[in-house]
Amino acid sequence: MDSLQDYDYQQLSALVAELGVPKFRADQLYSLAMRHKSYDEGSNLPVALREQLKGVVRDRAVEIVERLEGKDGVKKYLYLLADGNIIEGVYMPHRYGDTLCVSTQVGCRMGCAFCASGIGGLVRNLTAGEILGQVLAANRDNGGTPEKRKVTNVVLMGSGEPLDNYDNVIRFLKLVGDPRGIGISPRNISLSTSGLADRMIELADSGIPVVLTVSLHAATDRKRSALMPVNRKYPIARVIEAARYYVRKTGRRVIFEYALVRGENSDRKSAEELAALLKGLNCHVNLINLNPVKEKGLSGVSPEAIKSFISVLESKGISATLRRSMGGDVEGACGQLRRKYLRQKEEGGQSDAG
Ligand code: SAH
Ligand code: SF4
């Protein structure tokens, strides 16, 4: 059963017509959905209508089941889906507005060597309403409404590969951008991809100008394939060509994510290879020190190594900054909290995450 949050305003109007109730109920339901309220909180809805609706469509797509507060105002959420699956997200306060990191799939099938999300493979795609539901739930949880938003920016960097769930993600972008609802525009949304080149081109052509972030992590096919199996299907040359196309088509620079992994991609030569690869491309490099994942056995690098990596890039005219790894104290890295939760469930213990 879908939730109200999967419906756009037109579809909701059609549903209301089908149920044979007056048109203005569509506005009430839409407002309820955008506030992440339950039917039973909709005091303006007749009880009989609430009961009728419960048999047709769920009121909310996700439910917050755990909230972990870390340093610097960061919150980590675990959300429960209607089928019992768990996904996670991170809320990050910033000076210019608060950012929510959302998941797009339960698990992921890309199998990157350093990532916790891919460990159990892909379980399933999220619906557009389940992606939107994370935004609406976190907005409410932090005291926001659609009119007075707390969540002003969204990054598609939680678990899952957004471009592997392309249609639902595009639909989500339309739903979340609707000014009648929470109205977050594509300019305030970053989509991070492991480099599905064909879909990157499709996205450029979609006319939805999100900020595109590409997880590169290495500048030669040998090194990248070792970290990211997807590189065998979409090697670096194709990823860069698609990124160039995105810049041409949208007029916006592309961000490259590069996680520094000890012994894999973090020496001087790797920095020089990266600089050569990105020369002349309108882009920025976000470096991040690898967040070690228990199951993976890879580690990050020293602060000195980060500094010298950045200085090589800068000396070659590539702009680069170190991304603060927010929420490290609350298993902030992609997929880690869910893994911990599942591990504890498997071991039969109670989650100590809360
Ligand atoms: N699937 C998409 C988006 C989700 S992952 C993608 O891969 O881009 C979001 C970002 O977190 C990616 O850049 C990913 O490479 C990075 N990431 C995953 N695990 C990490 C870890 N253990 N340490 C640092 N970055 C990690
Ligand atoms: Fe999937 Fe992204 Fe994790 Fe790779 S880094 S396994 S693409 S979520």
Short mmCIF file of C-alpha atoms and ligand atoms in Angstrom, two decimals:
data_model
loop_
_atom_site.label_atom_id
_atom_site.label_comp_id
_atom_site.label_asym_id
_atom_site.label_seq_id
_atom_site.Cartn_x
_atom_site.Cartn_y
_atom_site.Cartn_z
CA MET A 1 0.00 0.00 0.00
CA ASP A 2 1.35 3.42 -0.97
CA SER A 3 1.26 6.36 1.40
CA LEU A 4 -0.24 9.83 0.94
CA GLN A 5 3.33 11.05 0.58
CA ASP A 6 3.64 9.11 -2.69
CA TYR A 7 0.82 11.18 -4.21
CA ASP A 8 1.18 14.53 -5.87
CA TYR A 9 -1.59 17.08 -5.49
CA GLN A 10 -3.37 16.03 -8.71
CA GLN A 11 -3.33 12.38 -7.74
CA LEU A 12 -4.70 13.23 -4.34
CA SER A 13 -7.53 15.18 -5.94
CA ALA A 14 -8.30 12.17 -8.13
CA LEU A 15 -8.28 9.88 -5.08
CA VAL A 16 -10.69 12.14 -3.22
CA ALA A 17 -12.99 12.20 -6.24
CA GLU A 18 -12.87 8.39 -6.43
CA LEU A 19 -13.83 8.13 -2.77
CA GLY A 20 -16.77 10.43 -3.45
CA VAL A 21 -15.84 13.05 -0.85
CA PRO A 22 -15.75 16.84 -1.42
CA LYS A 23 -12.81 18.37 -3.22
CA PHE A 24 -11.53 20.44 -0.30
CA ARG A 25 -10.59 17.22 1.46
CA ALA A 26 -7.69 16.92 -1.00
CA ASP A 27 -6.17 20.12 0.43
CA GLN A 28 -6.63 18.83 3.95
CA LEU A 29 -4.99 15.52 3.13
CA TYR A 30 -2.14 17.16 1.29
CA SER A 31 -1.50 19.47 4.23
CA LEU A 32 -1.63 16.50 6.62
CA ALA A 33 0.87 14.55 4.50
CA MET A 34 3.28 17.48 4.20
CA ARG A 35 3.22 17.96 7.98
CA HIS A 36 3.93 14.24 8.48
CA LYS A 37 0.79 13.92 10.57
CA SER A 38 -1.27 10.80 11.04
CA TYR A 39 -4.93 10.51 10.05
CA ASP A 40 -5.83 10.57 13.70
CA GLU A 41 -4.10 13.91 14.14
CA GLY A 42 -6.25 15.30 11.35
CA SER A 43 -8.96 16.59 13.62
CA ASN A 44 -10.65 18.30 10.67
CA LEU A 45 -11.25 14.91 9.01
CA PRO A 46 -14.50 13.09 9.82
CA VAL A 47 -13.85 9.84 11.65
CA ALA A 48 -15.65 7.83 8.97
CA LEU A 49 -13.37 9.28 6.28
CA ARG A 50 -10.27 8.48 8.35
CA GLU A 51 -11.39 4.86 8.64
CA GLN A 52 -12.17 4.69 4.92
CA LEU A 53 -8.74 6.11 4.07
CA LYS A 54 -6.89 3.68 6.34
CA GLY A 55 -8.04 0.84 4.13
CA VAL A 56 -6.83 2.53 0.95
CA VAL A 57 -3.64 4.46 1.59
CA ARG A 58 -1.22 4.78 4.48
CA ASP A 59 -0.95 8.20 6.14
CA ARG A 60 2.86 8.22 6.39
CA ALA A 61 5.59 6.44 4.48
CA VAL A 62 8.18 6.28 7.25
CA GLU A 63 8.29 6.49 10.98
CA ILE A 64 11.23 7.65 13.07
CA VAL A 65 12.17 4.77 15.38
CA GLU A 66 15.47 6.05 16.74
CA ARG A 67 17.08 9.42 17.12
CA LEU A 68 20.66 9.77 18.19
CA GLU A 69 22.00 13.19 19.03
CA GLY A 70 25.67 13.77 18.43
CA LYS A 71 28.01 16.69 18.78
CA ASP A 72 27.44 19.95 16.90
CA GLY A 73 23.66 19.46 16.70
CA VAL A 74 23.90 16.51 14.33
CA LYS A 75 21.11 13.97 14.62
CA LYS A 76 21.07 10.52 13.23
CA TYR A 77 17.72 8.96 12.43
CA LEU A 78 16.59 5.41 11.93
CA TYR A 79 13.33 5.17 10.04
CA LEU A 80 11.01 2.20 9.88
CA LEU A 81 9.26 1.42 6.59
CA ALA A 82 5.84 -0.20 6.32
CA ASP A 83 7.34 -3.58 5.38
CA GLY A 84 9.63 -3.64 8.41
CA ASN A 85 12.80 -2.50 6.63
CA ILE A 86 15.03 0.07 8.31
CA ILE A 87 16.81 2.99 6.66
CA GLU A 88 18.88 5.80 8.07
CA GLY A 89 19.58 9.47 7.63
CA VAL A 90 21.53 12.35 9.15
CA TYR A 91 20.36 15.85 10.06
CA MET A 92 23.06 18.50 9.96
CA PRO A 93 22.51 22.07 11.15
CA HIS A 94 24.35 24.72 9.15
CA ARG A 95 24.52 28.49 9.28
CA TYR A 96 22.60 28.83 6.01
CA GLY A 97 19.91 26.26 6.84
CA ASP A 98 19.71 22.66 7.90
CA THR A 99 20.62 19.79 5.63
CA LEU A 100 19.12 16.33 5.67
CA CYS A 101 20.91 13.35 4.19
CA VAL A 102 18.39 10.84 2.83
CA SER A 103 18.54 7.22 1.67
CA THR A 104 17.24 6.17 -1.74
CA GLN A 105 17.40 2.37 -1.42
CA VAL A 106 17.37 -0.24 1.33
CA GLY A 107 20.99 -1.39 0.97
CA CYS A 108 22.85 -0.95 -2.31
CA ARG A 109 24.09 -3.29 -5.03
CA MET A 110 27.23 -1.37 -6.01
CA GLY A 111 29.43 -3.12 -3.44
CA CYS A 112 32.05 -0.41 -2.86
CA ALA A 113 34.96 -1.75 -0.82
CA PHE A 114 34.72 0.88 1.93
CA CYS A 115 30.98 1.28 2.35
CA ALA A 116 28.66 -0.17 4.97
CA SER A 117 25.50 0.32 2.89
CA GLY A 118 26.49 -2.24 0.31
CA ILE A 119 27.33 -5.07 2.71
CA GLY A 120 24.02 -6.90 2.49
CA GLY A 121 23.46 -6.04 -1.17
CA LEU A 122 20.32 -4.34 -2.44
CA VAL A 123 17.14 -5.17 -0.55
CA ARG A 124 14.82 -2.92 -2.52
CA ASN A 125 14.27 0.50 -4.03
CA LEU A 126 12.51 3.16 -1.98
CA THR A 127 9.36 4.71 -3.41
CA ALA A 128 9.29 8.45 -4.03
CA GLY A 129 7.05 8.79 -0.97
CA GLU A 130 9.53 6.94 1.21
CA ILE A 131 12.29 9.34 0.18
CA LEU A 132 10.03 12.36 0.68
CA GLY A 133 8.77 10.91 3.97
CA GLN A 134 12.30 11.11 5.45
CA VAL A 135 12.39 14.85 4.67
CA LEU A 136 8.92 15.49 6.08
CA ALA A 137 9.51 13.42 9.21
CA ALA A 138 12.81 15.12 10.01
CA ASN A 139 11.35 18.54 9.24
CA ARG A 140 8.56 17.92 11.72
CA ASP A 141 10.87 16.34 14.28
CA ASN A 142 12.91 19.54 14.32
CA GLY A 143 9.91 21.80 14.70
CA GLY A 144 9.47 22.71 11.04
CA THR A 145 6.34 22.98 8.90
CA PRO A 146 6.00 23.22 5.12
CA GLU A 147 5.65 27.01 5.48
CA LYS A 148 8.46 27.45 7.98
CA ARG A 149 10.93 24.80 7.01
CA LYS A 150 13.68 23.50 9.24
CA VAL A 151 15.07 21.24 6.52
CA THR A 152 16.11 23.61 3.73
CA ASN A 153 18.67 21.46 1.93
CA VAL A 154 18.71 17.80 1.02
CA VAL A 155 21.59 15.55 0.02
CA LEU A 156 20.94 12.15 -1.56
CA MET A 157 23.91 10.55 0.16
CA GLY A 158 22.40 8.06 2.55
CA SER A 159 22.28 4.41 1.67
CA GLY A 160 21.63 3.45 -1.90
CA GLU A 161 22.66 4.57 -5.36
CA PRO A 162 20.12 7.23 -6.39
CA LEU A 163 20.64 6.74 -10.11
CA ASP A 164 20.01 2.98 -9.72
CA ASN A 165 16.50 4.00 -8.57
CA TYR A 166 16.18 6.67 -11.22
CA ASP A 167 12.42 6.97 -11.79
CA ASN A 168 11.52 7.13 -8.10
CA VAL A 169 14.29 9.65 -7.44
CA ILE A 170 13.08 11.92 -10.25
CA ARG A 171 9.56 11.66 -8.91
CA PHE A 172 10.85 12.49 -5.42
CA LEU A 173 12.61 15.59 -6.78
CA LYS A 174 9.34 16.77 -8.29
CA LEU A 175 7.35 16.07 -5.11
CA VAL A 176 9.82 17.74 -2.77
CA GLY A 177 10.04 20.77 -5.07
CA ASP A 178 6.29 21.41 -5.22
CA PRO A 179 5.75 24.90 -3.79
CA ARG A 180 2.38 23.80 -2.43
CA GLY A 181 4.27 21.34 -0.25
CA ILE A 182 7.69 21.69 1.37
CA GLY A 183 9.06 23.33 -1.78
CA ILE A 184 12.77 22.54 -1.69
CA SER A 185 14.20 23.54 -5.05
CA PRO A 186 16.71 21.43 -7.00
CA ARG A 187 19.35 24.08 -6.38
CA ASN A 188 19.26 23.12 -2.73
CA ILE A 189 19.53 19.42 -3.44
CA SER A 190 22.72 17.43 -4.06
CA LEU A 191 22.59 14.06 -5.69
CA SER A 192 25.59 11.81 -5.16
CA THR A 193 26.31 8.99 -7.58
CA SER A 194 28.91 6.28 -7.90
CA GLY A 195 29.09 7.25 -11.57
CA LEU A 196 26.31 5.59 -13.58
CA ALA A 197 27.30 7.53 -16.70
CA ASP A 198 24.19 6.85 -18.80
CA ARG A 199 21.93 8.03 -16.03
CA MET A 200 24.07 11.09 -15.36
CA ILE A 201 23.41 12.11 -18.95
CA GLU A 202 19.72 11.43 -18.55
CA LEU A 203 19.71 13.55 -15.41
CA ALA A 204 21.42 16.41 -17.24
CA ASP A 205 18.66 16.21 -19.87
CA SER A 206 15.86 16.01 -17.28
CA GLY A 207 15.79 19.77 -16.71
CA ILE A 208 15.99 19.32 -12.92
CA PRO A 209 19.18 21.18 -12.05
CA VAL A 210 20.31 19.42 -8.88
CA VAL A 211 23.90 19.74 -7.72
CA LEU A 212 25.66 16.66 -9.07
CA THR A 213 28.24 14.98 -6.87
CA VAL A 214 30.28 12.14 -8.30
CA SER A 215 32.04 9.65 -6.05
CA LEU A 216 35.36 9.26 -7.81
CA HIS A 217 37.76 8.03 -5.12
CA ALA A 218 40.55 7.25 -7.61
CA ALA A 219 41.86 8.63 -10.87
CA THR A 220 43.02 5.46 -12.60
CA ASP A 221 40.79 2.55 -13.59
CA ARG A 222 43.01 0.08 -11.78
CA LYS A 223 42.73 1.86 -8.44
CA ARG A 224 39.08 2.79 -8.89
CA SER A 225 37.98 -0.72 -9.85
CA ALA A 226 39.63 -2.05 -6.69
CA LEU A 227 37.48 0.27 -4.58
CA MET A 228 34.36 0.49 -6.73
CA PRO A 229 33.29 -2.54 -8.79
CA VAL A 230 30.90 -0.28 -10.75
CA ASN A 231 34.00 1.13 -12.45
CA ARG A 232 34.21 -2.00 -14.59
CA LYS A 233 30.90 -1.12 -16.16
CA TYR A 234 31.43 2.64 -16.25
CA PRO A 235 35.17 3.32 -16.39
CA ILE A 236 36.61 6.70 -15.49
CA ALA A 237 36.67 8.09 -19.04
CA ARG A 238 32.91 7.61 -19.35
CA VAL A 239 32.21 9.08 -15.93
CA ILE A 240 34.27 12.18 -16.71
CA GLU A 241 32.66 12.54 -20.12
CA ALA A 242 29.21 12.41 -18.47
CA ALA A 243 30.32 14.95 -15.85
CA ARG A 244 31.51 17.27 -18.63
CA TYR A 245 28.14 16.89 -20.31
CA TYR A 246 26.39 17.74 -17.04
CA VAL A 247 28.45 20.94 -16.69
CA ARG A 248 27.78 21.95 -20.32
CA LYS A 249 24.09 21.22 -20.13
CA THR A 250 23.31 22.77 -16.73
CA GLY A 251 26.01 25.43 -16.50
CA ARG A 252 26.84 24.22 -13.02
CA ARG A 253 30.05 22.81 -11.68
CA VAL A 254 30.25 19.20 -10.60
CA ILE A 255 31.56 18.11 -7.21
CA PHE A 256 33.83 15.08 -6.96
CA GLU A 257 33.92 13.12 -3.74
CA TYR A 258 37.24 11.54 -2.91
CA ALA A 259 37.63 9.46 0.24
CA LEU A 260 41.25 9.07 1.27
CA VAL A 261 42.05 5.44 1.96
CA ARG A 262 45.41 4.45 3.37
CA GLY A 263 47.54 2.49 0.91
CA GLU A 264 45.00 2.78 -1.92
CA ASN A 265 44.51 6.28 -3.32
CA SER A 266 46.11 8.79 -0.98
CA ASP A 267 49.77 9.15 -2.03
CA ARG A 268 51.32 12.01 -3.96
CA LYS A 269 51.11 10.15 -7.25
CA SER A 270 47.36 9.64 -6.79
CA ALA A 271 46.91 13.37 -6.16
CA GLU A 272 48.85 14.16 -9.33
CA GLU A 273 46.76 11.70 -11.33
CA LEU A 274 43.59 13.27 -9.98
CA ALA A 275 44.74 16.78 -10.84
CA ALA A 276 45.61 15.70 -14.39
CA LEU A 277 42.26 13.96 -14.83
CA LEU A 278 40.20 16.97 -13.72
CA LYS A 279 42.23 19.64 -15.48
CA GLY A 280 40.00 22.10 -17.31
CA LEU A 281 36.76 20.73 -15.87
CA ASN A 282 34.52 23.13 -13.94
CA CYS A 283 34.54 21.23 -10.67
CA HIS A 284 35.44 21.10 -7.02
CA VAL A 285 36.93 18.21 -5.06
CA ASN A 286 35.49 17.26 -1.68
CA LEU A 287 38.01 15.20 0.18
CA ILE A 288 36.87 13.09 3.06
CA ASN A 289 39.01 10.99 5.34
CA LEU A 290 37.72 7.44 5.18
CA ASN A 291 35.38 6.57 7.96
CA PRO A 292 36.56 3.09 8.90
CA VAL A 293 33.80 0.49 8.71
CA LYS A 294 34.19 -2.46 11.04
CA GLU A 295 33.44 -5.10 8.42
CA LYS A 296 35.77 -3.64 5.77
CA GLY A 297 39.27 -3.44 7.23
CA LEU A 298 40.27 -0.22 5.43
CA SER A 299 41.53 2.88 7.17
CA GLY A 300 41.90 6.60 6.61
CA VAL A 301 45.03 8.73 6.57
CA SER A 302 46.85 11.19 8.86
CA PRO A 303 46.09 14.93 8.93
CA GLU A 304 49.51 15.53 7.32
CA ALA A 305 48.68 13.21 4.44
CA ILE A 306 45.43 15.09 3.88
CA LYS A 307 47.24 18.43 3.86
CA SER A 308 49.80 17.32 1.34
CA PHE A 309 47.11 15.76 -0.89
CA ILE A 310 45.25 19.09 -0.92
CA SER A 311 48.39 21.08 -1.60
CA VAL A 312 49.23 18.96 -4.64
CA LEU A 313 45.75 19.56 -6.03
CA GLU A 314 45.88 23.27 -5.33
CA SER A 315 49.31 23.65 -6.86
CA LYS A 316 47.79 22.28 -10.08
CA GLY A 317 44.83 24.67 -9.94
CA ILE A 318 42.18 22.22 -8.70
CA SER A 319 39.97 23.57 -5.91
CA ALA A 320 39.65 21.12 -3.05
CA THR A 321 38.43 21.16 0.52
CA LEU A 322 38.30 18.62 3.29
CA ARG A 323 34.75 17.78 4.19
CA ARG A 324 34.17 17.67 7.87
CA SER A 325 32.96 14.19 8.64
CA MET A 326 29.86 15.12 10.59
CA GLY A 327 28.28 12.79 13.04
CA GLY A 328 31.25 10.42 13.32
CA ASP A 329 30.31 10.02 16.98
CA VAL A 330 26.85 8.75 16.01
CA GLU A 331 27.98 6.30 13.31
CA GLY A 332 27.45 9.17 10.88
CA ALA A 333 28.99 7.51 7.85
CA CYS A 334 26.65 6.15 5.28
CA GLY A 335 25.06 2.87 6.24
CA GLN A 336 26.89 2.38 9.51
CA LEU A 337 24.07 2.91 11.96
CA ARG A 338 21.77 0.57 10.09
CA ARG A 339 24.50 -2.11 10.04
CA LYS A 340 24.97 -1.70 13.76
CA TYR A 341 21.24 -1.97 14.32
CA LEU A 342 20.97 -5.09 12.15
CA ARG A 343 24.03 -6.66 13.81
CA GLN A 344 22.48 -6.18 17.19
CA LYS A 345 19.21 -7.60 16.01
CA GLU A 346 21.01 -10.65 14.60
CA GLU A 347 22.85 -11.12 17.85
CA GLY A 348 19.52 -11.00 19.57
CA GLY A 349 20.60 -8.05 21.72
CA GLN A 350 18.77 -4.83 22.25
CA SER A 351 19.94 -1.91 20.19
CA ASP A 352 22.00 0.35 22.40
CA ALA A 353 21.89 3.01 19.73
CA GLY A 354 19.28 5.15 21.46
N1 SAH B 1 25.62 5.76 -3.71
C1 SAH B 1 25.95 7.13 -3.81
C2 SAH B 1 25.42 7.96 -2.67
C3 SAH B 1 25.49 7.39 -1.30
S1 SAH B 1 27.11 7.19 -0.64
C4 SAH B 1 27.44 7.32 -3.97
O1 SAH B 1 28.19 6.36 -3.81
O2 SAH B 1 27.84 8.42 -4.30
C5 SAH B 1 27.54 8.86 -0.20
C6 SAH B 1 29.03 9.14 -0.14
O3 SAH B 1 29.60 8.51 1.01
C7 SAH B 1 29.79 8.62 -1.34
O4 SAH B 1 30.70 9.59 -1.81
C8 SAH B 1 30.50 7.43 -0.77
O5 SAH B 1 31.63 7.11 -1.53
C9 SAH B 1 30.83 7.91 0.63
N2 SAH B 1 31.18 6.87 1.57
C10 SAH B 1 30.61 5.66 1.73
N3 SAH B 1 31.20 4.97 2.74
C11 SAH B 1 32.16 5.79 3.23
C12 SAH B 1 33.11 5.65 4.27
N4 SAH B 1 33.21 4.55 5.00
N5 SAH B 1 33.95 6.69 4.50
C13 SAH B 1 33.87 7.83 3.75
N6 SAH B 1 32.99 8.00 2.76
C14 SAH B 1 32.15 6.99 2.49
FE1 SF4 B 2 26.38 2.08 -2.80
FE2 SF4 B 2 27.35 4.58 -2.65
FE3 SF4 B 2 27.89 2.74 -0.74
FE4 SF4 B 2 28.99 2.50 -3.15
S1 SF4 B 2 29.34 4.18 -1.69
S2 SF4 B 2 28.04 0.83 -1.96
S3 SF4 B 2 27.35 3.23 -4.46
S4 SF4 B 2 25.92 3.59 -1.23
#
